[in-house]
PDB file of C-alpha atoms and ligand atoms in Angstrom:
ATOM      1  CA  UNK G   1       5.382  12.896 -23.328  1.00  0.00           C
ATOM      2  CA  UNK G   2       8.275  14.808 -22.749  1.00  0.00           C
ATOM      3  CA  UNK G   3      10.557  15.897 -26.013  1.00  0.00           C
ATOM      4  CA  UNK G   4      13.899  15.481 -24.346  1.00  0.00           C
ATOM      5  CA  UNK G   5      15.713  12.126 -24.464  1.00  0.00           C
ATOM      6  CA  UNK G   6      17.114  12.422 -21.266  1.00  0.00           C
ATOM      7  CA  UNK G   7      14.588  12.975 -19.337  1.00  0.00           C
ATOM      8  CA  UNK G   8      12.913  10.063 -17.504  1.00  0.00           C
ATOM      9  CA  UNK G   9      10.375   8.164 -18.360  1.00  0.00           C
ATOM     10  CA  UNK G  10       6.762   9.377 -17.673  1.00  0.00           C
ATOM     11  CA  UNK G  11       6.006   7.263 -14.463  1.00  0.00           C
ATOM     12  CA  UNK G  12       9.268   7.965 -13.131  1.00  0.00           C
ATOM     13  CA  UNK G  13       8.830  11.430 -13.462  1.00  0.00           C
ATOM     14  CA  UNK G  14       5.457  11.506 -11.975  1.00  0.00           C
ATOM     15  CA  UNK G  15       7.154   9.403  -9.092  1.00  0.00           C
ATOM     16  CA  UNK G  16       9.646  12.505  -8.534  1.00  0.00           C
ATOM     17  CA  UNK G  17       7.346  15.230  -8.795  1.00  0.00           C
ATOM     18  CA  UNK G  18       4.954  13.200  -6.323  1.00  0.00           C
ATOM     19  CA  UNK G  19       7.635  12.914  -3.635  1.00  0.00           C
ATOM     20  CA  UNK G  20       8.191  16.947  -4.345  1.00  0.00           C
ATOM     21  CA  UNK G  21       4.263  17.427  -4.139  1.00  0.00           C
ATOM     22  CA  UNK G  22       3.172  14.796  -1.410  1.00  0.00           C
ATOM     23  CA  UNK G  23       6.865  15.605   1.086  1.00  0.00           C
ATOM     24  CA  UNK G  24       5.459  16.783   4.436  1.00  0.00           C
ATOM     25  CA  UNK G  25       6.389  18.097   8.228  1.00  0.00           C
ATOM     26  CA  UNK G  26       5.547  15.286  10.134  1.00  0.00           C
ATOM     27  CA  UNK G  27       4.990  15.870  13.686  1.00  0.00           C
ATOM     28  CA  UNK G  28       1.318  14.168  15.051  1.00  0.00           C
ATOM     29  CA  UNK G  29       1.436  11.332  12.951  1.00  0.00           C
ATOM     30  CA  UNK G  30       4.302   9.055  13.824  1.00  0.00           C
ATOM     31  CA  UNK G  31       4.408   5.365  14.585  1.00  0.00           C
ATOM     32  CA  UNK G  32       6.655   3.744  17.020  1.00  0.00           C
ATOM     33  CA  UNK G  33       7.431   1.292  14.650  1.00  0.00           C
ATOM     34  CA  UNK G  34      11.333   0.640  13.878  1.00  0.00           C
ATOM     35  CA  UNK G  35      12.921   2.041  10.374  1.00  0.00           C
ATOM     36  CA  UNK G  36      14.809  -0.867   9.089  1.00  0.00           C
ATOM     37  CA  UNK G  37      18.665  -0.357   8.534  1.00  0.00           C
ATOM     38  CA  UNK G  38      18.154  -0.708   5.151  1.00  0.00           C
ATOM     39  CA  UNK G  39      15.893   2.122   4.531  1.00  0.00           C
ATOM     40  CA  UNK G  40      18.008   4.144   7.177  1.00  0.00           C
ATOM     41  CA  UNK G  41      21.081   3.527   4.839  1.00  0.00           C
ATOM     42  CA  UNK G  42      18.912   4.581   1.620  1.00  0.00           C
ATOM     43  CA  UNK G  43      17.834   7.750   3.259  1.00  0.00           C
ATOM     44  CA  UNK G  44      21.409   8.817   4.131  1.00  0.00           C
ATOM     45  CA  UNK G  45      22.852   7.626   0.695  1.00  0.00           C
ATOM     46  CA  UNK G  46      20.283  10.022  -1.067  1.00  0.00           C
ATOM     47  CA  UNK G  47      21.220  12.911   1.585  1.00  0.00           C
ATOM     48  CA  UNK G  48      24.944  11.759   1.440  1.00  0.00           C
ATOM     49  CA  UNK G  49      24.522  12.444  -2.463  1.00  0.00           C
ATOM     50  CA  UNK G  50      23.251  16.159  -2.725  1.00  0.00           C
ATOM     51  CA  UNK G  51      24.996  19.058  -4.590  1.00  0.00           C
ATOM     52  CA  UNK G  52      27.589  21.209  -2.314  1.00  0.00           C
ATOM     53  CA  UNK G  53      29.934  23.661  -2.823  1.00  0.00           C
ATOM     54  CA  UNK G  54      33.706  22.316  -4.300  1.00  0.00           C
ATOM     55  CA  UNK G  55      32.223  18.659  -3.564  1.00  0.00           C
ATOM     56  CA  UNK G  56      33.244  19.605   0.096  1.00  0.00           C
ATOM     57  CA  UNK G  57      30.338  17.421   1.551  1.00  0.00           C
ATOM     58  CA  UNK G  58      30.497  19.185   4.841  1.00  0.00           C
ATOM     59  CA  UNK G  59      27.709  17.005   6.322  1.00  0.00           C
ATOM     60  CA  UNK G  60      27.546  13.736   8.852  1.00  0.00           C
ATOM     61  CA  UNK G  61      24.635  12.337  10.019  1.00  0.00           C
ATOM     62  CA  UNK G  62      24.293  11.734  14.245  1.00  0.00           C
ATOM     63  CA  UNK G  63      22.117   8.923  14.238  1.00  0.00           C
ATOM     64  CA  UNK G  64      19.874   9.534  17.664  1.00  0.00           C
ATOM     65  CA  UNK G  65      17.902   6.373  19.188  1.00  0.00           C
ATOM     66  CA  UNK G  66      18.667   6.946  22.592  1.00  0.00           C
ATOM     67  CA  UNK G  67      15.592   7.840  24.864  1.00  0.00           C
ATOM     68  CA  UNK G  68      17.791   9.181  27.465  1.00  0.00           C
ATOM     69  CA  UNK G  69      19.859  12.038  24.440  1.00  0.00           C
ATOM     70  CA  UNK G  70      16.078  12.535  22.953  1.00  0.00           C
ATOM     71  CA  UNK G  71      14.546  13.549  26.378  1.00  0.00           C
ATOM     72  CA  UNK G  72      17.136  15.557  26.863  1.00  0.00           C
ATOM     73  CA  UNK G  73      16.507  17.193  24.030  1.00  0.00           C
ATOM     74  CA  UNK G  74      13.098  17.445  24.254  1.00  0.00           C
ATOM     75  CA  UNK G  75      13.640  19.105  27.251  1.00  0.00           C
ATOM     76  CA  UNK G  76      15.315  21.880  25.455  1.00  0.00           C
ATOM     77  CA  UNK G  77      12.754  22.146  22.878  1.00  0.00           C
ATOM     78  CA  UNK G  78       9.963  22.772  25.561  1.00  0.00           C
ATOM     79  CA  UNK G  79      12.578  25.861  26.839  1.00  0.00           C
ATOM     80  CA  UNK G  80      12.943  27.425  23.899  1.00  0.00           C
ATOM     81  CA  UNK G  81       9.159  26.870  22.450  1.00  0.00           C
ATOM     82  CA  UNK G  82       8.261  28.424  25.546  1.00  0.00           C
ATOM     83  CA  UNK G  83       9.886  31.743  24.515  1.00  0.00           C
ATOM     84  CA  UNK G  84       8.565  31.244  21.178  1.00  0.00           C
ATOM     85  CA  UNK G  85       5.096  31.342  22.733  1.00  0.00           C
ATOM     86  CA  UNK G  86       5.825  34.872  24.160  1.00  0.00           C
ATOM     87  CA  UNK G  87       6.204  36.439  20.423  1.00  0.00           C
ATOM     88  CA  UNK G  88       2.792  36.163  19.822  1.00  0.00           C
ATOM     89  CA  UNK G  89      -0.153  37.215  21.694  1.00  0.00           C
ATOM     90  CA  UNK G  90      -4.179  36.854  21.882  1.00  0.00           C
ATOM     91  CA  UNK G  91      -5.393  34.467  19.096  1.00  0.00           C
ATOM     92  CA  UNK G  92      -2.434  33.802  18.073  1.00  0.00           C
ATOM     93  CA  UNK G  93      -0.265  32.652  20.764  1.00  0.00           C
ATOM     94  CA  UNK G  94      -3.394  30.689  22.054  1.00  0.00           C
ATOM     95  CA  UNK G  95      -3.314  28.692  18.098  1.00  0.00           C
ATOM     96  CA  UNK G  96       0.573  28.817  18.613  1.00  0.00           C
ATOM     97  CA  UNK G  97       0.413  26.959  21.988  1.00  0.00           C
ATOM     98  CA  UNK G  98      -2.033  24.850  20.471  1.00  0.00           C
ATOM     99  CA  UNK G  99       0.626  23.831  17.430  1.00  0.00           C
ATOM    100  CA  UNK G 100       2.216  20.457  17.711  1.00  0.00           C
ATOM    101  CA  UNK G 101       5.884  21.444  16.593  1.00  0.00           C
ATOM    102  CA  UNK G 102       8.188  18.408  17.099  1.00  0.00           C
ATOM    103  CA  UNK G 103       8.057  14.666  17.102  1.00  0.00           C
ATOM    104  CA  UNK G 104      10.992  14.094  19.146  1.00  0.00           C
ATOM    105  CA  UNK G 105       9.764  10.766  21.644  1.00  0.00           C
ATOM    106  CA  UNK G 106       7.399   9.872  19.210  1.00  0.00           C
ATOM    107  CA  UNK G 107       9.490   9.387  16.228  1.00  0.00           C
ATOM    108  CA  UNK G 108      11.491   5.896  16.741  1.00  0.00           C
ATOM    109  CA  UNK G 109      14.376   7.681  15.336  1.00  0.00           C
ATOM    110  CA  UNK G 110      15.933  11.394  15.483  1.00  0.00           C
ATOM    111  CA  UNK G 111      18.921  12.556  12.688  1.00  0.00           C
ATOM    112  CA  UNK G 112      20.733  15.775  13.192  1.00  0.00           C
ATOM    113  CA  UNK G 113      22.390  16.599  10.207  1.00  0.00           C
ATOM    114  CA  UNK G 114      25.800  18.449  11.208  1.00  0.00           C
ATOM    115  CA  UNK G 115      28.122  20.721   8.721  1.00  0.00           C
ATOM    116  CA  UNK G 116      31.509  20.334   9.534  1.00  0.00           C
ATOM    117  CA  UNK G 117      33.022  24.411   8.310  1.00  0.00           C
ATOM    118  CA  UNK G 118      36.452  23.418   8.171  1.00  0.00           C
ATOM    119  CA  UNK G 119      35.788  19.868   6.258  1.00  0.00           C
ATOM    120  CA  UNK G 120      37.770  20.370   2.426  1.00  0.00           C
ATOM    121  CA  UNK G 121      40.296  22.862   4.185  1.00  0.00           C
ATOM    122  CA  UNK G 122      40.504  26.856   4.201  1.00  0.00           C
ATOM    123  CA  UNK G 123      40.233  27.207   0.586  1.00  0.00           C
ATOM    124  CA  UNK G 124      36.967  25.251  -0.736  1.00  0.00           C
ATOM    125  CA  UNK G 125      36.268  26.003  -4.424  1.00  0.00           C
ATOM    126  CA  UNK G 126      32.918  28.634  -4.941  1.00  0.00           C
ATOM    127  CA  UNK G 127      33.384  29.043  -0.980  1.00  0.00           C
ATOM    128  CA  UNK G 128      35.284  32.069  -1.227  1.00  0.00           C
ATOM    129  CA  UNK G 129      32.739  34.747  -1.575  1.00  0.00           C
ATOM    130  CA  UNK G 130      29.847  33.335   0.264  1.00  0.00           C
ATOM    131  CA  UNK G 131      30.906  31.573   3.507  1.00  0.00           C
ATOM    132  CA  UNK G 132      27.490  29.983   4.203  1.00  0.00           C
ATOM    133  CA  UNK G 133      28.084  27.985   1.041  1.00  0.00           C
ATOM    134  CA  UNK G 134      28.473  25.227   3.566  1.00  0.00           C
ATOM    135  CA  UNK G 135      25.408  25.337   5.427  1.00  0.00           C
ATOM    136  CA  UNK G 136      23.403  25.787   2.205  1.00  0.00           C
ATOM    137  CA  UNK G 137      24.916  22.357   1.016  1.00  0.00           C
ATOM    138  CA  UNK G 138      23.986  20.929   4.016  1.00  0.00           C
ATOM    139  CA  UNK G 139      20.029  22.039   3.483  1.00  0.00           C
ATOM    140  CA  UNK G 140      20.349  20.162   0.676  1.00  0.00           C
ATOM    141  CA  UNK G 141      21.310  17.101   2.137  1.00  0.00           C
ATOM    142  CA  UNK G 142      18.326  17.334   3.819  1.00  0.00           C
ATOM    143  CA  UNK G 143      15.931  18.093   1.581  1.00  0.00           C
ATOM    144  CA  UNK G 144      17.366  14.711  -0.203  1.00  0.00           C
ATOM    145  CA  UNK G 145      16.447  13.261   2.594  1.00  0.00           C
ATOM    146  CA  UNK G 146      13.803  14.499   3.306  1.00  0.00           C
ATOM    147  CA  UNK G 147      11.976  13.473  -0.280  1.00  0.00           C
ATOM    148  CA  UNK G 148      13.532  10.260  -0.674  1.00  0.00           C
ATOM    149  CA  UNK G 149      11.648   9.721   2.900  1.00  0.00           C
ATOM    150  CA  UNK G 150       8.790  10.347   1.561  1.00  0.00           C
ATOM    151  CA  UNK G 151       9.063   8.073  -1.364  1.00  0.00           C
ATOM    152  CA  UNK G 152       9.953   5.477   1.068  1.00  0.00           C
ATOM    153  CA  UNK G 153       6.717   6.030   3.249  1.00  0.00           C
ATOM    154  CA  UNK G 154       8.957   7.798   5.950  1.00  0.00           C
ATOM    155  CA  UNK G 155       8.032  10.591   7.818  1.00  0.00           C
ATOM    156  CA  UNK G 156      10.404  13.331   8.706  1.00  0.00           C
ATOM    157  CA  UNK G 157       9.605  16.433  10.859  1.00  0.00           C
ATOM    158  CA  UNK G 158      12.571  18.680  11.265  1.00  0.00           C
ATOM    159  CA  UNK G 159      13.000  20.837  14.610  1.00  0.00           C
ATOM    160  CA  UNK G 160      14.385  24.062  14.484  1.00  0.00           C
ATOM    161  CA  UNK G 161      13.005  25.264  18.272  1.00  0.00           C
ATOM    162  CA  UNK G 162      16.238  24.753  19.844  1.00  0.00           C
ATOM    163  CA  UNK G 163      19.036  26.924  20.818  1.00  0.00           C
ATOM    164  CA  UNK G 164      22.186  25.618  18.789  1.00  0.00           C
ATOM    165  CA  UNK G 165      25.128  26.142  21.358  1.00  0.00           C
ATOM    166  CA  UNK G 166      22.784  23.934  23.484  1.00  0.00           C
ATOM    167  CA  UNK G 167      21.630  21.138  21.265  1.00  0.00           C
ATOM    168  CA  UNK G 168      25.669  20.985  20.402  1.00  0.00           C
ATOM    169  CA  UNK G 169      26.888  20.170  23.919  1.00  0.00           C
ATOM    170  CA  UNK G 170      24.061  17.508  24.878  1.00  0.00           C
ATOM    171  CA  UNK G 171      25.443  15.974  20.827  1.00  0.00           C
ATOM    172  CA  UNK G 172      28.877  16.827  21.837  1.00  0.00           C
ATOM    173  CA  UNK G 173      29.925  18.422  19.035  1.00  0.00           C
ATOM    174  CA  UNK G 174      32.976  20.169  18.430  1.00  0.00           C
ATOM    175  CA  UNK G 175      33.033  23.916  18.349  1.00  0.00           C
ATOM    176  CA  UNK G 176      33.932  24.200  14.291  1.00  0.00           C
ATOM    177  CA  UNK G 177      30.573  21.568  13.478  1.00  0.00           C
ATOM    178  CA  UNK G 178      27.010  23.055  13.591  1.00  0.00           C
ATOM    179  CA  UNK G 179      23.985  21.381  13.937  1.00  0.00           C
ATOM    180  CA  UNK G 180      21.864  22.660  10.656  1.00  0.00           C
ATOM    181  CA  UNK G 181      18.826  20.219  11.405  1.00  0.00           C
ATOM    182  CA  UNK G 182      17.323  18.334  13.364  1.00  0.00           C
ATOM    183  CA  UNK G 183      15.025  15.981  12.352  1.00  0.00           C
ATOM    184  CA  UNK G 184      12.328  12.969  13.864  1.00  0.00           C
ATOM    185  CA  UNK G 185      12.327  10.295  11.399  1.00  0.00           C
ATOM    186  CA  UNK G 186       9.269   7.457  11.599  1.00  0.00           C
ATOM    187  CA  UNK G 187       6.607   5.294   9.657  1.00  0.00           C
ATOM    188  CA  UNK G 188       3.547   7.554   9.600  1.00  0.00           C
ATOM    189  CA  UNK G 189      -0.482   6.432  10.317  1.00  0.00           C
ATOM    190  CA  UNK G 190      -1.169   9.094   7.064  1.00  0.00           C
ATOM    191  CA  UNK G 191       0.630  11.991   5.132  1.00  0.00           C
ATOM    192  CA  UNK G 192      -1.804  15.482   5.467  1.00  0.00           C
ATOM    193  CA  UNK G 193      -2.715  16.442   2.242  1.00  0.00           C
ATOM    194  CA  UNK G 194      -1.087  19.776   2.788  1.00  0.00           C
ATOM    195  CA  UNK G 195       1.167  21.184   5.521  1.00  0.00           C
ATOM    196  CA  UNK G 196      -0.024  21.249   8.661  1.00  0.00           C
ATOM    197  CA  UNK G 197       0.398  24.539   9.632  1.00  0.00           C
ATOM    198  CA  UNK G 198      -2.384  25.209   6.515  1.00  0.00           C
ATOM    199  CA  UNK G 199      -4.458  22.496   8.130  1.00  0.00           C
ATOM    200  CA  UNK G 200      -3.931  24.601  11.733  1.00  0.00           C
ATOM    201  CA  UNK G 201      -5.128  27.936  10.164  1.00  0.00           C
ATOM    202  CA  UNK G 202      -1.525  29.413  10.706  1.00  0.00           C
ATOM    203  CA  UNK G 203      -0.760  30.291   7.602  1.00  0.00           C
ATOM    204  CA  UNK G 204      -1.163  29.176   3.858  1.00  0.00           C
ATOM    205  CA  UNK G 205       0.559  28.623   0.738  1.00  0.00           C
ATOM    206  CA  UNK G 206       1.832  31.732  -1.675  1.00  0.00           C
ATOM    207  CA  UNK G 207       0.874  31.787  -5.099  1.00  0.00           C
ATOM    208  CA  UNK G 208       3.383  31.661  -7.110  1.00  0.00           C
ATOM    209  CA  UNK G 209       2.438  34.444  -9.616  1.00  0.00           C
ATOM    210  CA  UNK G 210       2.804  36.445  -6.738  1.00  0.00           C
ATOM    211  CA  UNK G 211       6.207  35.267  -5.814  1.00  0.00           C
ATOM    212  CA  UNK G 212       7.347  35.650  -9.713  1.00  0.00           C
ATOM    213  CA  UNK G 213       9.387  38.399 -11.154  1.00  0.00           C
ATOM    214  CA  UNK G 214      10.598  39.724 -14.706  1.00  0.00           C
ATOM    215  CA  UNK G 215      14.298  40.502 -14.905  1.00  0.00           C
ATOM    216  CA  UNK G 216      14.153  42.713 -11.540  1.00  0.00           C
ATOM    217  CA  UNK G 217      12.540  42.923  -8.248  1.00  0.00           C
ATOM    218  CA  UNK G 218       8.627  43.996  -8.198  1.00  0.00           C
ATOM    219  CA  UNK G 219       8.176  43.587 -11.828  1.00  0.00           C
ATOM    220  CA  UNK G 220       5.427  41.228 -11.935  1.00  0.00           C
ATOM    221  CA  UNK G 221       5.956  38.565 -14.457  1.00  0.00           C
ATOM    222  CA  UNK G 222       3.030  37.375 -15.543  1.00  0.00           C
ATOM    223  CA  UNK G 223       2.197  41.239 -16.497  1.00  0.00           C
ATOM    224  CA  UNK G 224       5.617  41.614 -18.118  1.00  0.00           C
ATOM    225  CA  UNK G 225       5.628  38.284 -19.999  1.00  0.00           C
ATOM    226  CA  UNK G 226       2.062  39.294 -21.480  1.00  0.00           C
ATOM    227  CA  UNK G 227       3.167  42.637 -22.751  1.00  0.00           C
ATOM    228  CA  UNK G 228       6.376  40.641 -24.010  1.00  0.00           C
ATOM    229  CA  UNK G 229       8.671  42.231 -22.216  1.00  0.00           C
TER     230      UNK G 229
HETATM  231  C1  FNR Z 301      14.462  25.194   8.223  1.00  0.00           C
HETATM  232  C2  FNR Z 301      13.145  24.624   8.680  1.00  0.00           C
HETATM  233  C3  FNR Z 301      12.838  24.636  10.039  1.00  0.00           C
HETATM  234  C4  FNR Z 301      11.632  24.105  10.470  1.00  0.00           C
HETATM  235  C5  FNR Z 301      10.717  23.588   9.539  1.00  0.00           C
HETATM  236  C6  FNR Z 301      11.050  23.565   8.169  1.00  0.00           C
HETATM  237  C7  FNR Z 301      12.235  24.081   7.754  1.00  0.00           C
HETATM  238  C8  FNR Z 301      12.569  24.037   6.292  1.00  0.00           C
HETATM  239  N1  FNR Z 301       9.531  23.060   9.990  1.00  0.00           N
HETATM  240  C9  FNR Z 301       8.548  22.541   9.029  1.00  0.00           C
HETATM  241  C10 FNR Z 301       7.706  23.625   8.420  1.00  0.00           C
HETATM  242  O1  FNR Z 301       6.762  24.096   9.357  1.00  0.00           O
HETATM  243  C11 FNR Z 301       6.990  23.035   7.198  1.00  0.00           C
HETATM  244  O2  FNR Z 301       7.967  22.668   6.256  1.00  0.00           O
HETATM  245  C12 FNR Z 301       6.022  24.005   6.558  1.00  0.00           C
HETATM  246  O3  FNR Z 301       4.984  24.298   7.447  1.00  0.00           O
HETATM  247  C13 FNR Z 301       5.429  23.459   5.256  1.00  0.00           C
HETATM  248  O4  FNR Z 301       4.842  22.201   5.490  1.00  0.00           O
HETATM  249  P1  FNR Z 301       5.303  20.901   4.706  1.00  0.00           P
HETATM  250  O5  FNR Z 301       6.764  20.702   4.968  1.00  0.00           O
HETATM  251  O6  FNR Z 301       5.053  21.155   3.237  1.00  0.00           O
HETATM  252  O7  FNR Z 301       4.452  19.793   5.245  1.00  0.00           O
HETATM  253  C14 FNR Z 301       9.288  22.931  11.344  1.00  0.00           C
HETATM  254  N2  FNR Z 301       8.169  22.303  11.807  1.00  0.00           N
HETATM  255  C15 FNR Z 301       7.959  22.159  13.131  1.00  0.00           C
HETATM  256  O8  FNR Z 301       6.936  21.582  13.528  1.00  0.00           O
HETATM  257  N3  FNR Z 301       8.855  22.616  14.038  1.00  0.00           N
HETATM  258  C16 FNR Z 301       9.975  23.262  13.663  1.00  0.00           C
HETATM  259  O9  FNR Z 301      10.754  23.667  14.509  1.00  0.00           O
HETATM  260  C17 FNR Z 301      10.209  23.436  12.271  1.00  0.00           C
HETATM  261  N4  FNR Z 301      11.337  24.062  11.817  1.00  0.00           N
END
């Protein structure tokens, strides 16, 4: 029972940590099966509603059913996950080529989230010091997204293997709009129970003691916090 009034009720909570906690890649386990416009309109209200910086909302949303625009892109997937392949070698490249990285034909539906840099004019307020303000709103969208998908029993995978100045011309954006994600959207047969890339050997999850710190970098905070410091 929490001792704040404003926060939510316990169930509700649980249902927002949950989407946090259960939120997964999706690439293997898509369904062909339609996403109805209504949940399609949900999912872009929630990412249409994230923080960003001086309420610039720099994002749009290229809705991508086509088969013809997703081969296409597809096809530069395989071009640049081919040169992926080539950073690793031995064991590794062999579990890398064995990796399923994208869900692009087999998702019903693909989203690239865009961020417009010029959207809210030259001078966007908190944008002045940090340029990539922009793009970091845009994450955001998609992370909105991405867990209100999951809450909705939508799968999302997002793919990152493709060269931008490419995936731009086959979307036809213009020069001053850059494609931050792109993602395969689609009812799932199951959610892993963790990320596949654990589930794959290829790496796991941090701890997050490890990842904590007390006032400055390499100061280990659960050490500092029980010498109360
Ligand atoms: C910016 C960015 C870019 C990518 C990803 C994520 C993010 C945030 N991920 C998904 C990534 O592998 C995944 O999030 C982690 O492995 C953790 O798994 P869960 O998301 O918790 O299931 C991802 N997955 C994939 O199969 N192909 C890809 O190109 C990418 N690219």
């Amino acid at each position: 029972m929490s001792n704040c009034h404003h926060a939510f009720p316990e169930t509700q909570r649980r249902g927002v940590y949950r989407a946090i906690h259960e939120r997964r890649d999706v690439r293997s386990q898509f369904l062909p099966d339609p996403i109805s416009p209504e949940v399609l309109e949900r999912l872009l209200q929630a990412a249409h509603h994230a923080p960003s910086v001086g309420f610039m909302q720099p994002w749009d949303f290229i809705v991508i059913e086509s088969r013809e625009v997703r081969a296409s892109i597809l096809a530069l997937f395989e071009q640049e996950n081919a040169r992926a392949a080539e950073r690793f070698s031995g064991e590794r490249q062999d579990l890398y080529r064995g990796l399923k990285l994208q869900g692009i034909l087999e998702s019903p539906l693909n989203l690239c989230i865009t961020c417009d840099r010029r959207r809210g004019g030259p001078h966007v307020l908190g944008r002045n010091s940090i340029m990539d303000t922009d793009l970091f709103s845009t994450c955001l969208a998609v992370q909105n997204l991405w867990l209100a998908a999951r809450a909705e029993g939508v799968g999302v995978g997002w793919v990152s293997i493709l060269d931008p100045a490419q995936l731009s011309q086959v979307l036809n954006l213009p020069e001053h709009v850059y494609p931050v994600a792109y993602l395969c959207l689609g009812h799932v047969s199951e959610f892993l129970g963790q990320p596949e890339l654990e589930a794959k050997g290829w790496r796991s999850r941090l701890s997050l003691e490890e990842l904590m710190h007390a006032n400055s970098w390499g100061q280990p905070f659960a050490r500092a916090f029980a010498q109360g410091k």
